[in-house]
mmCIF file of C-alpha atoms in Angstrom:
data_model
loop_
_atom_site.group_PDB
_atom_site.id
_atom_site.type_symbol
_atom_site.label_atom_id
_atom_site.label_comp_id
_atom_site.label_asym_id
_atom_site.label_seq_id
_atom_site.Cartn_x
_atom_site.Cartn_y
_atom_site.Cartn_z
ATOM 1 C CA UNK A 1 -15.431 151.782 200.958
ATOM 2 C CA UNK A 2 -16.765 153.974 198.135
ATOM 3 C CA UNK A 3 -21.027 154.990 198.717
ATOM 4 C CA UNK A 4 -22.781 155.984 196.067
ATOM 5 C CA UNK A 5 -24.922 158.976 196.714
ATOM 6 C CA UNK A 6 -27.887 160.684 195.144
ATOM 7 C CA UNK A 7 -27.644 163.578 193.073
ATOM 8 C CA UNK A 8 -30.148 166.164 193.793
ATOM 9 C CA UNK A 9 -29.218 165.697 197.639
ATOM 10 C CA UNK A 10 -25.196 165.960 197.281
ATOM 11 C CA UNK A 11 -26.420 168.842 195.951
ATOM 12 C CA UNK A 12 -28.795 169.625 198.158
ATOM 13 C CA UNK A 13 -25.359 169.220 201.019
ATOM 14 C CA UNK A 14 -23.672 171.692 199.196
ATOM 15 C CA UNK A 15 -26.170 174.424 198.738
ATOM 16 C CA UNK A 16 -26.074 173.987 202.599
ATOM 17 C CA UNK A 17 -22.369 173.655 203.041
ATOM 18 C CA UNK A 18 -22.161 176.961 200.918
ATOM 19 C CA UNK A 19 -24.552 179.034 202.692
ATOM 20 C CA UNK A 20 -23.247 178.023 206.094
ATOM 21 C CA UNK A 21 -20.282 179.777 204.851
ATOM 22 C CA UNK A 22 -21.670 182.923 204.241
ATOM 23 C CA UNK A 23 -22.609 182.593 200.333
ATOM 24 C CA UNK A 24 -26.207 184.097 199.516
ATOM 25 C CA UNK A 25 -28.568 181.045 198.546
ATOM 26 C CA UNK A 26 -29.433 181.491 194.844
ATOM 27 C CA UNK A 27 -25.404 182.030 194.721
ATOM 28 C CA UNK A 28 -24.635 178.666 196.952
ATOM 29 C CA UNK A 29 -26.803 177.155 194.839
ATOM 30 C CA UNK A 30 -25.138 177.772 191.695
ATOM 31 C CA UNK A 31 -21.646 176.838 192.900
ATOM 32 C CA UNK A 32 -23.153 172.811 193.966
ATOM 33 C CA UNK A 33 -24.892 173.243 190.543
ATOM 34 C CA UNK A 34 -21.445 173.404 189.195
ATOM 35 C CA UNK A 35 -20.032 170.970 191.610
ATOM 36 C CA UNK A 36 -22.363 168.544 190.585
ATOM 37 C CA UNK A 37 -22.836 168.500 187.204
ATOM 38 C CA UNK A 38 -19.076 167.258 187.026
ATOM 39 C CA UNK A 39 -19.777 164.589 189.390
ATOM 40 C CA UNK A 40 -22.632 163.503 187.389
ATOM 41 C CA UNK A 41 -20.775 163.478 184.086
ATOM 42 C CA UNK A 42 -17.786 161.809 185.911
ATOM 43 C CA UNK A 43 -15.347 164.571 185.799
ATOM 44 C CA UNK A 44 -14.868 164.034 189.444
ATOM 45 C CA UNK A 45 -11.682 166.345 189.655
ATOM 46 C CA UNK A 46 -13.891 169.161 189.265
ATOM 47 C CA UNK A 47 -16.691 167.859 191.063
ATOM 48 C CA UNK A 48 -17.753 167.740 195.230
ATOM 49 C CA UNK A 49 -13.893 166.705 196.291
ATOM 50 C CA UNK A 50 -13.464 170.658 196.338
ATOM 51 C CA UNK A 51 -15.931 171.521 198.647
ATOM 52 C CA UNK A 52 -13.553 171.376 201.970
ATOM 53 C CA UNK A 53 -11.038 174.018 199.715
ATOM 54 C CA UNK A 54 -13.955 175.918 198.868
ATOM 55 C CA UNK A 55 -15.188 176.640 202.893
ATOM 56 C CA UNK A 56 -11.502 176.959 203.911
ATOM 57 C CA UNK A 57 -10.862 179.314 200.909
ATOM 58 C CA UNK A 58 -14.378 181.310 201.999
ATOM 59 C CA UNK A 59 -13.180 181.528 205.180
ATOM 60 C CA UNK A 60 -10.086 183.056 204.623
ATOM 61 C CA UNK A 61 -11.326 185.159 202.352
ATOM 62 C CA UNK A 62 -9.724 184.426 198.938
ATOM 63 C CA UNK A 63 -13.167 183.074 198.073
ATOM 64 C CA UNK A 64 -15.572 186.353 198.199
ATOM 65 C CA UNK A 65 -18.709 185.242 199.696
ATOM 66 C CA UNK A 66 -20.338 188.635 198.525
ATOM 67 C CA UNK A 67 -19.058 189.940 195.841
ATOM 68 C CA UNK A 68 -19.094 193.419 194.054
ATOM 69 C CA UNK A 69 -19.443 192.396 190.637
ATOM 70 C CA UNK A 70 -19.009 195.376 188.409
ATOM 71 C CA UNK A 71 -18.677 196.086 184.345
ATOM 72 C CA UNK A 72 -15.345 197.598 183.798
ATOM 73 C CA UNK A 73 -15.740 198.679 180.490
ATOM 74 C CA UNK A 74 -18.682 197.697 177.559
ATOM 75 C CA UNK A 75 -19.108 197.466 174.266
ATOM 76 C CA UNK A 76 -22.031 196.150 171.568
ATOM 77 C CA UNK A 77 -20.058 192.874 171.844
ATOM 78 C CA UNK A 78 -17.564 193.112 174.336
ATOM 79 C CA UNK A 79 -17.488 193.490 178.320
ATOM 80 C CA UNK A 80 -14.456 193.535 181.106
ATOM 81 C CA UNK A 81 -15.805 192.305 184.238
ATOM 82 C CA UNK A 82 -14.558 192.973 187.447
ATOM 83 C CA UNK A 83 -15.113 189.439 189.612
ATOM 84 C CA UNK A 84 -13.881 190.252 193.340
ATOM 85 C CA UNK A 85 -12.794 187.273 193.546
ATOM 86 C CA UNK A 86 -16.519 185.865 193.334
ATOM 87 C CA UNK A 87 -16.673 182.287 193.250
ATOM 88 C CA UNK A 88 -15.712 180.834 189.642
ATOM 89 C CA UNK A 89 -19.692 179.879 188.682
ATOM 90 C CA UNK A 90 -21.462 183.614 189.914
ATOM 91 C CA UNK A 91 -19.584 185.398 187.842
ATOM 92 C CA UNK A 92 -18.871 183.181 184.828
ATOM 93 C CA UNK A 93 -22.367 182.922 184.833
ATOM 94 C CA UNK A 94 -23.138 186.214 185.271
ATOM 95 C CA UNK A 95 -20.508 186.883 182.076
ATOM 96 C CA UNK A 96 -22.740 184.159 180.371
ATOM 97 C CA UNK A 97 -25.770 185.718 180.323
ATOM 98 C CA UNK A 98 -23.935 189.128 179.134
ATOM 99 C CA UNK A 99 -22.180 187.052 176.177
ATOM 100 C CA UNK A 100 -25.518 185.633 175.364
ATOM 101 C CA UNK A 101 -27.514 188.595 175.043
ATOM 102 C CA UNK A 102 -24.304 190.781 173.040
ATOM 103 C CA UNK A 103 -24.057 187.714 170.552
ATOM 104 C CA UNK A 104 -27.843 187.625 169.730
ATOM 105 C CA UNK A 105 -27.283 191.613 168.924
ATOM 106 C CA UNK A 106 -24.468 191.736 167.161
ATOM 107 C CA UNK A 107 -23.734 188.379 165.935
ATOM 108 C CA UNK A 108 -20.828 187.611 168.498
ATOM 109 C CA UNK A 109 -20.050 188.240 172.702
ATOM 110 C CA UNK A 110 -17.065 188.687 174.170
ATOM 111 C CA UNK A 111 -16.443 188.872 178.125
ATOM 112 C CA UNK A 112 -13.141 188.601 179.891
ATOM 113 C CA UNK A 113 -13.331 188.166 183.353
ATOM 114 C CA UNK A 114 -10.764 190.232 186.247
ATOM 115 C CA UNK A 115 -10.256 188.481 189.509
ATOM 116 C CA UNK A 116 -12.727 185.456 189.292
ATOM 117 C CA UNK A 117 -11.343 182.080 191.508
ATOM 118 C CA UNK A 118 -12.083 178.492 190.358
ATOM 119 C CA UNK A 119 -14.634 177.973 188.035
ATOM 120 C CA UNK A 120 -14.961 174.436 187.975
ATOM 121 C CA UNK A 121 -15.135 172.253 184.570
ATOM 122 C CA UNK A 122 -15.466 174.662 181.531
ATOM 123 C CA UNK A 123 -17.976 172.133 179.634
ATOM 124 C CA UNK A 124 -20.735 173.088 182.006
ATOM 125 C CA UNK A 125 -20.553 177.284 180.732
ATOM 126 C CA UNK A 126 -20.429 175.956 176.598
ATOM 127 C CA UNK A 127 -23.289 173.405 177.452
ATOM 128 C CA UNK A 128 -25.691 176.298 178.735
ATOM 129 C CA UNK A 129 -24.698 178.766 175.518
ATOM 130 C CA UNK A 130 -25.028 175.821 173.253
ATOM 131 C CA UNK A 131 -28.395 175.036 174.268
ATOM 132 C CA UNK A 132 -29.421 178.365 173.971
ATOM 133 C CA UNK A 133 -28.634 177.838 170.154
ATOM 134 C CA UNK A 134 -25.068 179.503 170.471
ATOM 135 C CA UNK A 135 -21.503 178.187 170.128
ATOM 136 C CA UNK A 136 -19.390 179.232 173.063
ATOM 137 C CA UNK A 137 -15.812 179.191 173.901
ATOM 138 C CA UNK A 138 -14.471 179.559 177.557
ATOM 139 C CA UNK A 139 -10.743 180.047 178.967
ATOM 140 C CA UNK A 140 -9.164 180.541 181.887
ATOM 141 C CA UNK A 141 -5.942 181.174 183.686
ATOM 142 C CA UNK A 142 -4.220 180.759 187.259
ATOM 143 C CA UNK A 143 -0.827 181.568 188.359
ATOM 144 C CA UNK A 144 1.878 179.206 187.527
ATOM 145 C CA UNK A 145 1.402 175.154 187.958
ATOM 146 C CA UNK A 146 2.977 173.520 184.853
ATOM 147 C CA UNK A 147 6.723 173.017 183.960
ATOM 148 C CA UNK A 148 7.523 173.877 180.347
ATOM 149 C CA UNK A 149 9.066 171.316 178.687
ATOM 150 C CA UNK A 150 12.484 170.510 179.752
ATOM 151 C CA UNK A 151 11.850 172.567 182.810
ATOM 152 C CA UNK A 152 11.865 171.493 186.262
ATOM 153 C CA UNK A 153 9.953 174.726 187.822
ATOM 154 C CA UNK A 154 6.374 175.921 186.764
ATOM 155 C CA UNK A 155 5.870 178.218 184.016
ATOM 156 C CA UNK A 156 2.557 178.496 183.164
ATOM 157 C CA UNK A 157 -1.205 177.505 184.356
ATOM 158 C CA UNK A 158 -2.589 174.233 182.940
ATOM 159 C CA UNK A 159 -5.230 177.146 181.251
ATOM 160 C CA UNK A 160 -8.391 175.117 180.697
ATOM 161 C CA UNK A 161 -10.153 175.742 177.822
ATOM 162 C CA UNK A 162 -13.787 174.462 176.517
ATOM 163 C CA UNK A 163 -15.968 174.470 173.230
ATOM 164 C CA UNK A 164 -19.211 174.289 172.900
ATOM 165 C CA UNK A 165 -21.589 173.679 169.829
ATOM 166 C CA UNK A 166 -25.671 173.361 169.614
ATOM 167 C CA UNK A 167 -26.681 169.888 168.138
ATOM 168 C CA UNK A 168 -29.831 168.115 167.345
ATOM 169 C CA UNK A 169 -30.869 164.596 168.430
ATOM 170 C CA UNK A 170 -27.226 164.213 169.530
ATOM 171 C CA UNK A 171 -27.479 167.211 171.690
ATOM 172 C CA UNK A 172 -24.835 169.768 171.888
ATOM 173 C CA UNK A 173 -20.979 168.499 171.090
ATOM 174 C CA UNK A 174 -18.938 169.612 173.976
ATOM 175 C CA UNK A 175 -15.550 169.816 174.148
ATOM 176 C CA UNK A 176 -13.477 170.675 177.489
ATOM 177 C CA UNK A 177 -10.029 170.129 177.718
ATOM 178 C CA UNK A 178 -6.883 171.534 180.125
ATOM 179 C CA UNK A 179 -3.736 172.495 178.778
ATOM 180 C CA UNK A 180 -2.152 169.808 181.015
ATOM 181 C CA UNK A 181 -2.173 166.147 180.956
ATOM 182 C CA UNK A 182 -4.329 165.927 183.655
ATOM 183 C CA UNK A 183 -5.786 168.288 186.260
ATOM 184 C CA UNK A 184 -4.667 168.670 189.397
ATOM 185 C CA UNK A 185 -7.873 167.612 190.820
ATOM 186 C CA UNK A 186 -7.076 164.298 188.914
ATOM 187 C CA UNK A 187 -3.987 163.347 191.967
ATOM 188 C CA UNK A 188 -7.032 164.464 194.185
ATOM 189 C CA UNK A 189 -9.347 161.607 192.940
ATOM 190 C CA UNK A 190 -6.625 159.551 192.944
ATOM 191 C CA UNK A 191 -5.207 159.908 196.543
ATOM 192 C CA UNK A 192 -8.845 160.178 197.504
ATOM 193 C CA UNK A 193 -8.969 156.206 195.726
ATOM 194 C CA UNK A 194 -5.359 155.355 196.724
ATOM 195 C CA UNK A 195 -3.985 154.808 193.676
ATOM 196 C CA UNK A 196 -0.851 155.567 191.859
ATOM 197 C CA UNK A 197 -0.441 158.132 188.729
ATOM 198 C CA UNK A 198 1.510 157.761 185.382
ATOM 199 C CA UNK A 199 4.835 159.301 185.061
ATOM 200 C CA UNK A 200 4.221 162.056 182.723
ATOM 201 C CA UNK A 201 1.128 163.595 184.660
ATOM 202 C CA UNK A 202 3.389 165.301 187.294
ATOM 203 C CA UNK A 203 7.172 166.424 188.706
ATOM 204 C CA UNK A 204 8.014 166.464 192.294
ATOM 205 C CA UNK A 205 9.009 169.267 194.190
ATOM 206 C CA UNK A 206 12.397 168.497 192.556
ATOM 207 C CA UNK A 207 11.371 168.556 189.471
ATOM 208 C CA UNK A 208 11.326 165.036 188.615
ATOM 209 C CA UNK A 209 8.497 163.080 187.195
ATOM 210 C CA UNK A 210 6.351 161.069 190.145
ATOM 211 C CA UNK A 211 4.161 158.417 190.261
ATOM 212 C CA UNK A 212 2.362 159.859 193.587
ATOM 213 C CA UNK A 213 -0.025 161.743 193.545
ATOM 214 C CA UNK A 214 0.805 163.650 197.135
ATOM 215 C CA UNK A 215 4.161 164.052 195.639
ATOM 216 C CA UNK A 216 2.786 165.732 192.877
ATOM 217 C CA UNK A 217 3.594 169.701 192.720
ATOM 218 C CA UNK A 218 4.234 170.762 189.024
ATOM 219 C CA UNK A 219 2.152 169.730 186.146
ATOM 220 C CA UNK A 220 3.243 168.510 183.188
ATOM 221 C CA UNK A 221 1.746 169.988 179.460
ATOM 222 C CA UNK A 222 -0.247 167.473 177.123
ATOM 223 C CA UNK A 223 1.313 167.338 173.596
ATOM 224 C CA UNK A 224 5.082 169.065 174.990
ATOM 225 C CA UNK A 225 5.521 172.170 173.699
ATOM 226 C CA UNK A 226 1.638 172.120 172.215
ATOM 227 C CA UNK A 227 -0.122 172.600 175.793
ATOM 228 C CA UNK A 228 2.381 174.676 176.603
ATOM 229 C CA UNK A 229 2.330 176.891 174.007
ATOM 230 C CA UNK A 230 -1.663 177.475 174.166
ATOM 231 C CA UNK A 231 -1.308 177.975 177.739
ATOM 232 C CA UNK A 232 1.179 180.866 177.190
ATOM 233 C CA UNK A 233 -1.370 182.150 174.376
ATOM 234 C CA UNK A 234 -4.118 182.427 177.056
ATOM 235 C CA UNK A 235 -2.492 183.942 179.561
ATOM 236 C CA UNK A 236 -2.378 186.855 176.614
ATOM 237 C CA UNK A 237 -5.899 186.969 176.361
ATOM 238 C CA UNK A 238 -6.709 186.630 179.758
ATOM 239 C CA UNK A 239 -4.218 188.487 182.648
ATOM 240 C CA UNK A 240 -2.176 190.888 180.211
ATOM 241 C CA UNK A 241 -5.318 191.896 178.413
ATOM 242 C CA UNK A 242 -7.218 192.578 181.863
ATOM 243 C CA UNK A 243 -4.189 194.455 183.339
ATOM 244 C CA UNK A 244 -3.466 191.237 186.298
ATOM 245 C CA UNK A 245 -0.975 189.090 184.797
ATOM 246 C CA UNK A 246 -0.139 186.151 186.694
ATOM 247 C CA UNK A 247 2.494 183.994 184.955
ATOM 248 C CA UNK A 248 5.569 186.421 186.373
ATOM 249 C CA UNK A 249 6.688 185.391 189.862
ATOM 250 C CA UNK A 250 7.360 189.426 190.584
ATOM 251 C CA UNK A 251 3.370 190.213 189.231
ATOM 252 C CA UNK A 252 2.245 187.844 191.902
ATOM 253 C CA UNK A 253 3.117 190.402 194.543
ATOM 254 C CA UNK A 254 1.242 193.811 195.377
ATOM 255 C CA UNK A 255 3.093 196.941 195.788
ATOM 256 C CA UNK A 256 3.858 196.220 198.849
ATOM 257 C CA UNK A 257 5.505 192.927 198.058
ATOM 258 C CA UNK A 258 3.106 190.797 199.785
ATOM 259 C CA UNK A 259 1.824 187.770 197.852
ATOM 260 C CA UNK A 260 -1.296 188.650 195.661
ATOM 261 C CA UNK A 261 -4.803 187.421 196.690
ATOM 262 C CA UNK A 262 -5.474 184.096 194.969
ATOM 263 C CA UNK A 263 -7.235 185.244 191.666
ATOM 264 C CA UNK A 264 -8.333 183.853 187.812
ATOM 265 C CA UNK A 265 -9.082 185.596 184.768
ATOM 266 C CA UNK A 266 -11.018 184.233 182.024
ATOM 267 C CA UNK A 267 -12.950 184.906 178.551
ATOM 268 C CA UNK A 268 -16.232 183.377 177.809
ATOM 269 C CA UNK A 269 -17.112 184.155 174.376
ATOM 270 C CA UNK A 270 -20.712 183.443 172.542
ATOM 271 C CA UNK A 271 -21.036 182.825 168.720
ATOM 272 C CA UNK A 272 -24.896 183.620 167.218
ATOM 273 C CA UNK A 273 -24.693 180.493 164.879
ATOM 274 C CA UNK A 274 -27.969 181.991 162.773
ATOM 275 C CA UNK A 275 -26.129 184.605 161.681
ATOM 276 C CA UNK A 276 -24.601 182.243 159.487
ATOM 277 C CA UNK A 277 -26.319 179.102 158.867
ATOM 278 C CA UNK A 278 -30.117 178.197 159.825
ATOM 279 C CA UNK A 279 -29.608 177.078 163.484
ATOM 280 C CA UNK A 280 -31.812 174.335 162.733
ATOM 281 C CA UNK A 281 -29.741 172.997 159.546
ATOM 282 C CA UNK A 282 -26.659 173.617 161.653
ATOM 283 C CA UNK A 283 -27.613 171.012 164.475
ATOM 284 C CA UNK A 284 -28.422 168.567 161.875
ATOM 285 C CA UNK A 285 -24.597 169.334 160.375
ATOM 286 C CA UNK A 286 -23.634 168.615 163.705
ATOM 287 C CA UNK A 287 -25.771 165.616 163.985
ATOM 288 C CA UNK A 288 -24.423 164.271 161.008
ATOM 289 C CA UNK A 289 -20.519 165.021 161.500
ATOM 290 C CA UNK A 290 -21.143 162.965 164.879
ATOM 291 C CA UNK A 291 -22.517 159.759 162.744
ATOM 292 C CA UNK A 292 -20.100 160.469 160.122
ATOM 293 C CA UNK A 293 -17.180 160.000 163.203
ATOM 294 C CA UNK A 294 -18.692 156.937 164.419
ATOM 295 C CA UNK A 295 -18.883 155.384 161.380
ATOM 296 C CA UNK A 296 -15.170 155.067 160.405
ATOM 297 C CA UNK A 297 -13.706 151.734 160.549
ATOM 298 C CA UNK A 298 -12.081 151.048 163.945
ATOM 299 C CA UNK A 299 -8.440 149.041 164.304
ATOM 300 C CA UNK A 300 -8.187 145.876 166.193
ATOM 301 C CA UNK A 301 -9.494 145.841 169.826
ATOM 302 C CA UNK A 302 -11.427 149.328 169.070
ATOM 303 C CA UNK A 303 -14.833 148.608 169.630
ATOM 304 C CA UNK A 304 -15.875 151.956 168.061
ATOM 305 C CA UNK A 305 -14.944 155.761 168.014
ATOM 306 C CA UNK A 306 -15.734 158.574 170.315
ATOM 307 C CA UNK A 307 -16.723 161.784 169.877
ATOM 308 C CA UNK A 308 -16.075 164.264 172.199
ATOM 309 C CA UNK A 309 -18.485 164.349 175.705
ATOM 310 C CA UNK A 310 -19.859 161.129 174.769
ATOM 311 C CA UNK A 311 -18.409 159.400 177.828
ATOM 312 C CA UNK A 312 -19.592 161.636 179.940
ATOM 313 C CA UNK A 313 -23.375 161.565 178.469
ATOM 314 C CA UNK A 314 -22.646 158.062 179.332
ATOM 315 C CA UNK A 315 -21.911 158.600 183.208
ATOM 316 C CA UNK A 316 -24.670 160.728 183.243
ATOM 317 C CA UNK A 317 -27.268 158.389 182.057
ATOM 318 C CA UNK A 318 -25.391 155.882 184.843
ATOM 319 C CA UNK A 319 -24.776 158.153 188.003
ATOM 320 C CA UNK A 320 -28.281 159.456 187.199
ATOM 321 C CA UNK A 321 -29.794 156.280 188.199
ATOM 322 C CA UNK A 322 -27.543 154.930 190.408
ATOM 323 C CA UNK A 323 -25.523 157.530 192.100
ATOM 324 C CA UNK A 324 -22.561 159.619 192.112
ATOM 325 C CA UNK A 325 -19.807 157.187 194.029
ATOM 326 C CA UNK A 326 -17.928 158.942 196.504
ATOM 327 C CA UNK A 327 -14.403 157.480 197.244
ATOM 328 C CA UNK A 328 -13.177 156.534 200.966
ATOM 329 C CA UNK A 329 -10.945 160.409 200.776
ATOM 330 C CA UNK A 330 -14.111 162.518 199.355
ATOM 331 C CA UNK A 331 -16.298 160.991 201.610
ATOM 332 C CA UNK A 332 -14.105 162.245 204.415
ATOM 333 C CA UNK A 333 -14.599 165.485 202.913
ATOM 334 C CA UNK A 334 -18.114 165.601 203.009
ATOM 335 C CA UNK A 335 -18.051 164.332 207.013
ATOM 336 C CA UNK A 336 -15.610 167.540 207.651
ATOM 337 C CA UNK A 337 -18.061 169.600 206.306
ATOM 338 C CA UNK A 338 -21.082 168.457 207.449
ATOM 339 C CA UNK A 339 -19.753 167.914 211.419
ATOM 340 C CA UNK A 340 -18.254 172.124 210.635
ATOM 341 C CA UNK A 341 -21.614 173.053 210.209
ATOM 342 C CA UNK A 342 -23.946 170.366 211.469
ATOM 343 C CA UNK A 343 -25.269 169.308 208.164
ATOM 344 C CA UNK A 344 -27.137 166.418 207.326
ATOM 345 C CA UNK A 345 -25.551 164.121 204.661
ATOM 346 C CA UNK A 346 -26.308 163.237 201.346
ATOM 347 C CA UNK A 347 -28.272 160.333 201.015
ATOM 348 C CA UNK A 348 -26.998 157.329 199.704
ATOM 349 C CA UNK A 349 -28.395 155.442 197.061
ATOM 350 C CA UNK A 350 -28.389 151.460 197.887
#
């Protein structure tokens, strides 16, 4: 049976859940902020399924609970960050406030990011520099979990990437996409619903395409070699730039030849758009290009066109008011945390 649950408590759970594990509050709270805002917006593979990985992965310490989060290196618009393998939202936050402040300076911010861990859905770091009036850009990259095309072993990370624009009565245009077809967290929500997956989403531990999701081990790039190629690209920006490359199956062991503590690097990057066009004239561009989309003539059985993020204001409006459903499998999740630490659950919504 799937519950629908409110909001601000499933929040609420994890801020809990989070602390229990040995997170400092205002830093709990951030990570369910993440958490949350993709349930709300119905990006559920980033969302409150990942809380179980998250304790596990704080308890075994390739989740820092505390980190030391240090500048590397700084410029006027440029900083390396060190993460310690902080959870994904401190520290990309953290990096957003630095990008924000640099590109109000000097026009333009760039961070890149050593040693963060999962970060969670990219829209919600663009969304908070847009509405501060700024276009953002965020990447990331893992070690290996997409086949190339034509291969049959991973090559790459399914490198997420995410734009972000300010806008006016439309609000900002958000774009957030991963290099993949789908996410892995999208076999997640759909073993956690029982359901089957299409064919080109994932291989098997053979290498062969699958149509279940607990089969599924290797993803598979959107647009062939198009995914795969910008996925390649980041990893240039990201690991070789900040020293810790992760694509190589040799760089994914220390000196010592152990296996590598489970680490991301990432750029967030902030764009002053006043420097070049009145930010006011700018989100009525925006404002119009949207209209100017939706206006086009649609083919048979299209009721109408959609910009990017529009489906997800959509959920947002809808899981506002009636609650964030919570499939039988990430339900379960929430009843392994909450008997681990003797937490109360979120309330449902009737």
């Amino acid at each position: 049976m799937t519950r629908r649950v409110d909001g601000k408590d499933l929040q609420r759970f994890a801020t809990e859940a989070f602390t229990s594990a040995g997170m400092p509050a205002e830093d709990a709270a951030t990570e369910a902020e993440v958490l949350v805002w993709a349930n709300l917006r119905g990006v559920d593979s980033h969302g409150i399924s990942r809380i179980d990985a998250y304790v596990s992965a704080l308890e075994k310490g390739s989740m820092n609970a505390r980190p030391e989060i240090r500048i590397l290196a700084e410029r006027a618009s440029a900083i390396f960050i060190e993460g310690d393998h902080a959870m994904g939202p401190v520290v990309t936050n953290f990096a957003v406030a630095q990008v924000a402040e640099k590109a109000r300076a000097t026009g333009v911010g760039w961070a890149l990011i050593r040693n963060t861990t999962h970060q969670g859905a990219m829209g919600y770091y663009v969304e908070r520099l847009a509405l501060m009036g700024l276009a953002g850009i965020c990447i990331v990259t893992n070690p290996p979990n997409m086949a190339p095309p034509g291969a049959k072993a991973a090559g790459t990370h399914n490198s997420p990437i995410g734009f972000g624009v300010p806008g006016g009565e439309h609000g900002p245009l958000i774009f957030d996409m991963a290099t993949s077809v789908a996410a892995f967290g999208k076999l997640t929500v759909a073993m956690d619903k029982g359901e089957s997956i299409p064919d080109t989403w994932a291989l098997d531990e053979h290498g062969e395409p699958t149509t279940d999701p607990a089969a599924g081990r290797i993803l598979q790039p959107a647009g062939g070699y198009k995914g795969y190629g910008l996925a390649l690209m980041f990893e240039c920006f990201t690991g070789l730039m900040a020293g810790n490359p992760l694509l190589s199956p040799h760089l994914l062991k220390d000196k010592e030849g152990k296996a590598k503590r489970g680490a991301q690097n990432s750029v967030v990057a902030a764009i002053d758009v006043s420097m070049f066009d009145d930010l006011d004239e700018f989100r009525q561009e925006v404002d119009d290009l949207v209209r100017a989309e939706k206006s086009l003539p649609t083919r048979p059985g299209v009721d109408e066109v959609l910009v990017p993020g529009e489906l997800e204001k959509r959920t947002l409006a809808d899981r506002s008011a009636k609650g964030i459903p919570m499939p039988p499998g990430t339900w379960d999740r929430l009843l392994n945390v909450a008997e681990k630490f003797s937490l109360e659950l979120p309330r449902e919504v009737d």
